[in-house]
Every structure is written in C-alpha cells, then in structure tokens.
Short mmCIF file of C-alpha atoms in Angstrom, two decimals:
data_model
loop_
_atom_site.label_atom_id
_atom_site.label_comp_id
_atom_site.label_asym_id
_atom_site.label_seq_id
_atom_site.Cartn_x
_atom_site.Cartn_y
_atom_site.Cartn_z
CA MET A 178 125.99 100.85 83.96
CA ALA A 179 125.00 99.02 81.56
CA GLU A 180 126.51 95.81 80.48
CA ALA A 181 129.03 96.93 78.00
CA LEU A 182 127.56 100.63 79.69
CA SER A 183 126.25 102.16 76.56
CA ILE A 184 126.97 99.46 73.52
CA LYS A 185 123.29 98.55 73.55
CA GLU A 186 122.15 94.88 72.53
CA PRO A 187 118.55 94.53 71.44
CA ALA A 188 115.81 93.97 74.41
CA ARG A 189 115.31 90.80 75.07
CA GLU A 190 111.22 90.00 77.04
CA ALA A 191 109.98 86.41 78.47
CA SER A 192 109.27 84.10 76.56
CA SER A 193 106.85 81.11 76.71
CA SER A 194 109.54 78.72 75.28
CA GLY A 195 111.89 77.55 77.07
CA HIS A 196 113.47 78.02 81.34
CA ASN A 197 111.41 81.40 80.82
CA HIS A 198 108.53 82.04 82.56
CA TRP A 199 108.02 84.82 83.52
CA PRO A 200 105.20 87.01 83.18
CA HIS A 201 104.88 90.04 79.79
CA ALA A 202 106.25 93.37 81.64
CA THR A 203 103.66 96.08 82.14
CA ARG A 204 104.80 99.56 80.48
CA GLY A 205 103.37 102.31 81.69
CA GLU A 206 104.89 105.94 81.72
CA TYR A 207 103.70 109.11 83.96
CA LEU A 208 104.09 112.94 83.38
CA LEU A 209 106.05 114.66 86.09
CA GLY A 210 104.94 117.91 85.23
CA ASP A 211 107.46 121.25 86.48
CA PHE A 212 110.13 119.19 87.50
CA THR A 213 113.24 121.32 88.91
CA PHE A 214 115.95 119.46 89.02
CA ASN A 215 118.87 119.57 92.33
CA ASN A 216 120.78 123.06 90.14
CA GLY A 217 117.35 125.26 89.76
CA GLU A 218 116.76 123.70 85.93
CA ARG A 219 113.36 122.56 85.26
CA LEU A 220 111.26 120.46 82.45
CA ALA A 221 107.22 121.67 81.80
CA GLU A 222 107.11 117.97 81.33
CA LEU A 223 109.07 114.87 82.98
CA ARG A 224 108.06 112.26 81.35
CA LEU A 225 109.48 108.12 83.17
CA HIS A 226 108.88 104.88 80.80
CA TYR A 227 108.76 102.02 83.53
CA GLN A 228 108.10 98.35 84.08
CA THR A 229 106.08 96.37 85.98
CA LEU A 230 106.02 92.44 86.67
CA GLY A 231 104.06 91.01 88.72
CA THR A 232 100.47 92.41 91.28
CA LEU A 233 101.15 94.86 93.94
CA LYS A 234 100.45 93.15 98.19
CA THR A 235 99.94 95.55 101.12
CA SER A 236 99.60 94.33 105.31
CA GLU A 237 96.79 95.58 106.62
CA ASP A 238 97.51 98.42 107.36
CA GLY A 239 97.82 99.19 103.63
CA LYS A 240 101.81 99.04 103.76
CA ALA A 241 103.09 97.76 100.20
CA THR A 242 104.73 94.61 101.04
CA ASN A 243 105.86 92.65 97.65
CA ALA A 244 107.25 95.65 96.05
CA VAL A 245 111.15 95.18 95.18
CA LEU A 246 113.19 98.07 91.98
CA ILE A 247 115.88 96.68 90.14
CA MET A 248 117.43 99.85 88.29
CA HIS A 249 120.09 99.88 85.71
CA GLY A 250 123.40 101.85 84.87
CA THR A 251 124.56 104.37 83.18
CA GLY A 252 122.63 103.85 79.26
CA GLY A 253 120.65 101.03 79.73
CA SER A 254 117.34 100.57 80.40
CA SER A 255 114.45 98.16 81.65
CA ASP A 256 114.48 96.69 78.95
CA GLN A 257 118.17 95.60 80.59
CA PHE A 258 117.23 92.76 83.12
CA LEU A 259 114.62 90.86 80.63
CA ASN A 260 116.20 88.00 79.79
CA ALA A 261 118.10 84.60 80.61
CA GLN A 262 120.59 85.94 82.01
CA PHE A 263 119.16 87.39 84.90
CA ALA A 264 114.83 87.44 84.81
CA GLY A 265 115.62 84.10 83.66
CA GLU A 266 117.48 82.78 87.09
CA LEU A 267 115.39 85.43 89.52
CA PHE A 268 110.99 86.57 88.11
CA ASN A 269 110.42 82.19 86.77
CA PRO A 270 107.84 80.64 89.61
CA GLY A 271 110.55 79.60 92.71
CA GLN A 272 112.43 81.24 92.54
CA LEU A 273 114.28 84.12 94.14
CA LEU A 274 112.44 87.21 92.87
CA ASP A 275 109.38 85.71 91.25
CA ALA A 276 106.67 87.29 89.48
CA HIS A 277 104.61 85.68 90.69
CA LYS A 278 104.79 86.21 94.49
CA TYR A 279 106.25 90.04 94.08
CA PHE A 280 105.88 93.56 92.46
CA ILE A 281 108.68 94.03 90.09
CA ILE A 282 109.12 97.16 88.87
CA LEU A 283 111.67 98.22 86.99
CA ARG A 284 112.13 101.26 85.68
CA ASP A 285 114.29 102.80 83.21
CA GLY A 286 115.86 106.82 84.84
CA ILE A 287 115.90 110.39 84.06
CA GLY A 288 117.16 110.68 80.85
CA HIS A 289 117.95 107.26 80.00
CA GLY A 290 115.35 104.35 77.95
CA ARG A 291 111.51 105.77 76.32
CA SER A 292 112.31 108.48 79.48
CA SER A 293 112.31 112.53 78.56
CA LYS A 294 116.08 112.83 77.18
CA PRO A 295 118.43 114.88 75.23
CA SER A 296 117.56 112.56 71.63
CA THR A 297 114.10 112.68 72.46
CA SER A 298 112.77 115.91 74.21
CA GLY A 299 113.99 118.35 71.14
CA LEU A 300 116.41 120.05 73.72
CA ARG A 301 119.46 118.08 73.05
CA ALA A 302 122.52 119.66 74.99
CA ARG A 303 119.72 122.43 76.08
CA PHE A 304 117.78 119.71 77.97
CA PRO A 305 118.73 119.29 82.06
CA ARG A 306 122.05 119.04 83.08
CA TYR A 307 120.28 115.60 85.55
CA ARG A 308 122.14 114.20 88.09
CA TYR A 309 121.42 110.52 89.92
CA GLY A 310 119.55 112.44 93.55
CA ASP A 311 117.53 113.88 90.46
CA MET A 312 117.32 109.97 89.30
CA VAL A 313 116.83 109.50 93.24
CA ARG A 314 113.76 111.51 93.65
CA ALA A 315 112.43 111.83 90.44
CA ASP A 316 111.98 107.58 90.96
CA HIS A 317 110.03 108.48 94.45
CA ARG A 318 107.73 109.88 93.30
CA LEU A 319 107.15 107.70 90.91
CA LEU A 320 106.67 104.95 92.77
CA THR A 321 104.63 107.26 95.89
CA GLU A 322 102.95 109.52 94.36
CA HIS A 323 102.00 107.01 90.82
CA LEU A 324 102.72 103.27 91.50
CA GLY A 325 101.26 103.11 95.40
CA VAL A 326 104.03 101.39 96.44
CA GLY A 327 104.69 103.43 99.71
CA HIS A 328 107.90 100.54 101.29
CA LEU A 329 109.72 98.59 98.71
CA ARG A 330 111.35 94.49 100.13
CA LEU A 331 114.29 95.76 98.34
CA ALA A 332 116.33 98.09 95.83
CA MET A 333 119.11 97.03 94.11
CA GLY A 334 120.56 98.15 90.79
CA THR A 335 123.73 97.55 89.00
CA SER A 336 126.90 100.24 88.47
CA MET A 337 124.57 103.28 88.09
CA GLY A 338 121.68 101.46 89.74
CA GLY A 339 123.55 99.91 92.26
CA MET A 340 125.56 103.72 93.23
CA GLN A 341 121.84 104.59 92.75
CA SER A 342 120.91 101.26 95.45
CA TRP A 343 123.72 104.00 98.38
CA GLN A 344 121.71 107.02 97.60
CA TRP A 345 117.89 105.65 98.00
CA GLY A 346 119.89 103.72 101.33
CA GLU A 347 121.23 108.13 102.44
CA ALA A 348 117.51 109.21 101.13
CA HIS A 349 115.18 107.12 102.22
CA PRO A 350 115.71 105.07 105.16
CA GLY A 351 113.40 103.05 106.40
CA PHE A 352 111.27 102.44 103.19
CA MET A 353 112.99 99.74 102.28
CA ASP A 354 114.07 96.56 104.00
CA ALA A 355 117.03 94.90 102.26
CA LEU A 356 119.37 96.70 99.45
CA MET A 357 122.19 95.28 96.80
CA PRO A 358 123.78 97.93 95.14
CA LEU A 359 126.69 95.82 92.26
CA ALA A 360 129.66 97.11 90.64
CA SER A 361 129.48 100.11 92.62
CA LEU A 362 131.77 102.34 94.81
CA PRO A 363 129.73 104.39 97.97
CA VAL A 364 132.59 107.26 97.23
CA GLN A 365 133.17 109.86 95.56
CA ILE A 366 133.88 109.62 91.62
CA SER A 367 138.04 109.79 91.42
CA GLY A 368 140.64 108.30 89.75
CA ARG A 369 140.53 106.40 86.81
CA ASN A 370 136.98 105.90 87.15
CA ARG A 371 136.93 110.03 86.49
CA LEU A 372 139.31 109.32 84.38
CA TRP A 373 138.40 106.86 81.72
CA ARG A 374 134.43 109.32 81.60
CA LYS A 375 136.06 112.46 81.06
CA MET A 376 137.56 110.73 78.57
CA ALA A 377 135.06 109.41 76.59
CA MET A 378 132.81 113.37 77.56
CA ASP A 379 135.66 115.30 75.80
CA ALA A 380 135.92 112.91 72.80
CA ILE A 381 132.25 113.97 72.46
CA ARG A 382 133.15 116.72 72.79
CA ALA A 383 136.43 117.72 70.29
CA ASP A 384 134.33 116.06 67.68
CA PRO A 385 133.47 119.73 65.36
CA ALA A 386 130.58 117.71 64.27
CA TRP A 387 129.16 117.64 67.79
CA ASN A 388 129.00 121.72 66.64
CA GLY A 389 127.53 122.46 71.35
CA GLY A 390 125.11 119.30 71.26
CA ASP A 391 123.48 121.02 68.18
CA TYR A 392 123.71 118.30 65.57
CA PRO A 393 121.19 116.38 63.76
CA PRO A 394 119.67 113.66 64.94
CA SER A 395 120.84 111.65 61.78
CA GLU A 396 124.21 113.36 61.57
CA GLN A 397 125.53 112.11 65.34
CA PRO A 398 129.83 113.63 65.46
CA ARG A 399 130.52 110.00 64.52
CA ALA A 400 135.24 110.49 65.16
CA GLY A 401 134.28 111.25 68.87
CA LEU A 402 131.22 108.73 69.75
CA THR A 403 133.58 106.38 68.47
CA THR A 404 136.43 107.12 70.39
CA ALA A 405 133.84 107.15 73.62
CA LEU A 406 132.90 103.41 72.60
CA ASP A 407 135.32 102.19 72.63
CA ILE A 408 136.99 103.64 76.11
CA LEU A 409 133.20 102.36 76.68
CA THR A 410 134.58 99.27 76.01
CA LEU A 411 137.61 98.24 77.44
CA MET A 412 136.53 99.57 81.05
CA SER A 413 133.28 97.32 80.87
CA SER A 414 135.15 94.34 80.16
CA SER A 415 137.94 91.74 80.88
CA PRO A 416 140.79 90.87 79.17
CA LEU A 417 139.63 86.95 80.15
CA GLN A 418 135.95 87.43 78.34
CA TYR A 419 137.32 89.13 75.04
CA GLN A 420 140.54 86.84 74.81
CA ALA A 421 137.51 84.00 75.03
CA GLU A 422 135.56 85.60 72.60
CA ALA A 423 138.63 87.13 70.14
CA PRO A 424 141.07 84.38 70.15
CA THR A 425 142.89 86.10 66.82
CA ARG A 426 144.24 88.48 66.07
CA ASP A 427 141.73 88.66 62.64
CA ALA A 428 138.63 88.18 65.71
CA ALA A 429 139.34 91.15 67.46
CA ASP A 430 139.40 93.15 65.28
CA SER A 431 136.18 92.18 63.87
CA PHE A 432 134.65 91.72 67.00
CA LEU A 433 135.83 95.23 67.67
CA GLU A 434 134.41 96.35 64.94
CA ARG A 435 130.54 94.92 65.28
CA LYS A 436 130.21 95.80 68.53
CA ILE A 437 131.41 99.74 67.29
CA GLN A 438 129.08 99.61 64.49
CA ASN A 439 126.04 98.29 67.27
CA GLY A 440 126.41 100.70 69.11
CA LEU A 441 127.54 104.12 66.84
CA SER A 442 124.00 102.31 65.68
CA LEU A 443 121.86 102.21 69.07
CA THR A 444 123.67 105.11 70.73
CA ASP A 445 123.01 109.35 70.68
CA ALA A 446 125.89 111.29 71.50
CA ASN A 447 124.55 113.61 73.45
CA ASP A 448 122.36 111.20 75.68
CA LEU A 449 125.45 109.14 76.14
CA LEU A 450 127.50 112.78 77.48
CA PHE A 451 124.70 113.07 79.46
CA ALA A 452 124.44 110.19 81.07
CA LEU A 453 128.14 110.11 82.26
CA ASP A 454 128.05 113.41 83.76
CA ALA A 455 125.06 113.07 86.12
CA SER A 456 127.93 110.83 88.21
CA PHE A 457 129.75 114.43 88.76
CA ASP A 458 128.31 114.73 92.15
CA TYR A 459 127.51 111.87 93.30
CA ASP A 460 129.28 110.92 97.10
CA PRO A 461 127.32 109.15 98.96
CA ARG A 462 129.67 108.58 101.78
CA PRO A 463 129.89 110.92 104.71
CA GLY A 464 125.38 110.34 104.29
CA LEU A 465 126.00 106.37 105.05
CA HIS A 466 125.79 106.38 108.45
CA LYS A 467 121.76 107.51 107.84
CA ILE A 468 121.01 104.18 106.11
CA THR A 469 118.73 101.39 108.60
CA ALA A 470 119.07 99.04 105.60
CA PRO A 471 120.74 95.79 105.97
CA LEU A 472 123.25 95.81 103.63
CA ILE A 473 124.87 93.66 100.75
CA ALA A 474 127.01 94.77 98.16
CA VAL A 475 128.74 92.61 95.40
CA ASN A 476 131.32 93.28 92.78
CA THR A 477 134.19 90.61 90.53
CA ALA A 478 137.61 90.89 90.50
CA ASP A 479 138.15 91.53 86.93
CA ASP A 480 135.48 94.55 87.02
CA GLN A 481 138.56 97.54 86.11
CA ILE A 482 136.18 100.66 86.11
CA ASN A 483 135.22 99.19 90.32
CA PRO A 484 138.76 97.74 91.13
CA PRO A 485 139.06 95.52 94.61
CA GLU A 486 142.22 96.39 94.74
CA LEU A 487 141.73 99.93 95.94
CA GLY A 488 140.24 98.78 98.56
CA ILE A 489 137.33 100.78 98.86
CA LEU A 490 133.94 99.22 98.86
CA GLU A 491 135.29 97.33 102.30
CA ARG A 492 136.62 100.13 104.12
CA GLU A 493 133.84 102.48 103.68
CA THR A 494 131.28 99.69 104.38
CA ARG A 495 132.60 99.19 107.49
CA SER A 496 133.58 102.48 108.59
CA GLY A 497 129.63 104.62 107.89
CA LEU A 498 127.91 101.99 107.95
CA LYS A 499 126.40 100.60 111.14
CA GLU A 500 128.27 98.81 112.70
CA GLY A 501 126.32 95.17 111.15
CA LEU A 502 124.50 96.19 108.40
CA GLY A 503 126.48 95.69 105.51
CA LYS A 504 128.52 93.01 104.52
CA VAL A 505 131.00 93.14 100.93
CA VAL A 506 131.60 90.16 98.88
CA VAL A 507 133.80 90.11 95.53
CA LEU A 508 133.09 87.40 93.77
CA PRO A 509 136.23 85.79 92.40
CA ILE A 510 137.19 86.09 88.43
CA THR A 511 135.53 83.00 86.73
CA GLU A 512 135.57 81.54 82.81
CA ASP A 513 131.46 83.02 84.12
CA THR A 514 132.51 86.61 84.56
CA LYS A 515 132.16 89.67 83.18
CA GLY A 516 134.37 91.98 84.72
CA HIS A 517 132.20 95.29 85.15
CA GLY A 518 129.01 93.11 83.46
CA SER A 519 128.41 90.95 85.94
CA HIS A 520 126.06 92.19 87.77
CA THR A 521 124.03 91.24 85.24
CA VAL A 522 125.27 87.74 85.20
CA ALA A 523 122.80 86.63 88.30
CA LYS A 524 123.88 83.16 88.47
CA LEU A 525 126.56 84.65 89.93
CA TRP A 526 125.66 86.31 92.95
CA LYS A 527 122.12 85.03 93.68
CA HIS A 528 122.96 83.01 96.40
CA LEU A 529 123.66 86.20 97.54
CA LEU A 530 120.78 87.95 97.90
CA GLU A 531 119.35 84.90 98.57
CA GLU A 532 121.21 85.34 101.43
CA LEU A 533 120.14 89.51 101.73
CA LEU A 534 116.46 88.27 101.51
CA LEU A 535 115.80 85.18 104.44
CA MET A 536 118.49 88.02 106.40
CA THR A 537 115.71 90.85 105.87
CA GLU A 538 112.23 88.90 106.19
CA LYS A 539 109.26 89.57 107.78
CA LYS A 540 106.25 86.78 108.63
CA ALA A 541 103.30 89.10 107.27
CA ASP A 542 99.13 88.30 106.40
CA VAL A 543 99.45 90.14 102.63
CA LYS A 544 96.79 91.02 100.63
CA PRO A 545 96.41 92.08 96.53
CA ALA A 546 96.27 96.13 96.55
CA GLY A 547 94.01 97.88 95.31
#
C-alpha cells in the first residue's frame, strides 16, 4: 500500500535544486485493446500510464540489462516514488539506482493513478473487478509489447507492489535477476489484515450515498469514505510516528482533521473500494517454489498490516523458496520508521538493496537500445 495508503500527498517530482539531481521522468501511456480479466470481464480499451527515467540498455544478444520495475501500493501511483525520501536516496548520480545508469519503470497499476479506473472510465461500479494477477499480466504486456523490456535487472514493490513482486517471480521466473518485496507477505490476505480491509469496504457500501456505486463524482459518499480513511490512517501508521507528529490532544485532533480532509479531496470511493477488493484472491504461497530469482524481503517491526510477531514472512520464505534463494530482514523500530509506510523511506533499507544488487551482479557489455 502507498504510504498512508489512499490518503495521498501531492506528488513531488525531480528538482534541479538542493540534492535532487535525478532526471525528470518521461510520461507515457499504453492502450491494451480488448483486455480480458481473469474473471472473464472485459474492457474494450485498458489504459496503462507509466513514467520512465533513464535509457534502456541491452546486451549484444538484445537482452535488456538495466531495466528496473518499481510497483506502488494500494491507492498509490508512480508519482509516490519521485520525492526526496525515495528518488532522492536512490536515483541520483552515484546512488544505487542511478537513473543515468538504469532504466527505471514506474507504472500506475490498473485502477490507480492515471491508468483506467472506475472514476475516470465512466463505468463507476461497473468497472471490471480486477485482481492483482490482472495487474501483473497487464504490466508484463506493458514491458514486453510497448517498452521493449524482455528482462528486468530488478523487480521491487511496496505493499501491494511488494505482493505483486512475489507474483512476478512466480508468473515469470527467469524474467528478473532479483526481487525485493517490501512490506508484504507471500500468503492469502487473512486475520486482521483481511478484517480491516473488509471494514473499510463495508463502511463505503453501507453509506446510502454510495448508491451501489452509482453516485455523481461530485457527491462522494463522505460518511462511509471518512470511516474507511480513518481505518487506513490507523493501520498504515505506527504509534511512535503519530505520537511525535501529534503529541497533545489538540494536536491529534487537528492532525486527524487535516489528514482526512486531504484524503476526502483526493480519493474516490469506488476507486478505493475496487483497489482494496483487488487483493481478494491473492495467495502466492502454493507457487513460491517457482521463484528462481534471489530475493530479499524487507519489513519493519512497527508494521501493523504485516506484524512481524506472526512469523509468516520468515516461515514461508524458508519453507516455500528454494534453499538459499530468499532472505528476510525485519528492521527494528526507530525514530525514522513509519509503520507500514516505512516501505518508501529508502534510507532505512537501501543497504539491503545494495546487498541484493551486488549478489546478483552480472558482468556484460551493454549498449543503448534502439
């Protein structure tokens, strides 16, 4: 899930001032005609929006050598990575994912950002019930059919994007050199993780103003959407983080009011409902043995959506992946961790990314694609 899930902050892109020297991203769109979803529903035209940084390079045999796919979380978009705490730690010259060295692909998944979604398609609640598997399949087509990428140096993602990293490894083994799922578990959504999602969805559906999803865009079901955003605010944060940001009663009340009002101004109820429901059939556990790329899975000890005390990440990585292929790191709570939102605070885990890249480095002569 995106930092603070669907309660989005305005996008901040590259700047030539300060310490941000990554190149401006190039935006693009790919239209997939007559796209059939796994449940049989269809869209005559599926629009996938994306941003890229850098130049694609290939080996002598034409294989892409420097492509990196980074996938956002629920309610997020490609914009969420173009800020100081992520791009500023990774994309600048000399950094781990130097955008002058790598071809970085940031896409808006189905139902998110500028890609096709209920609120902008005109379909509202009649939009196809997409699932994570549909998103991975569409992304694979974006890479192979449109961007000319038949191989990834790295596939990584945050929250929902982390879950899709596991799915990428299973669906397309050998397609990537390395995998880095952040803030995710390779098992079916269950327990409290399922409960809060269902609570948020039920709150939206229970609001009479939702009207089965057929409400005017200017008349959002505010009561149900407010409750859903309240739940997301709690689940995606950490006690230490919000105690520091709201140290008094009045500060806490004011903080929540600003947070929710911002969320209401940026969030469509159907978009959020569909995005949460997209996890319904997620369950990579039975197919973990298919993964062939080395993997480092990262979480923080204050993640309330994927609480480490469950031991799921360690158990499934150890039992499901081939021996020696996967590594799990749960980072301790610090003043810099932000609960589930730690997944986009790159300074917390970039040393593990460096380890993964070094572990999977291959020497090859490369040339610009084209």
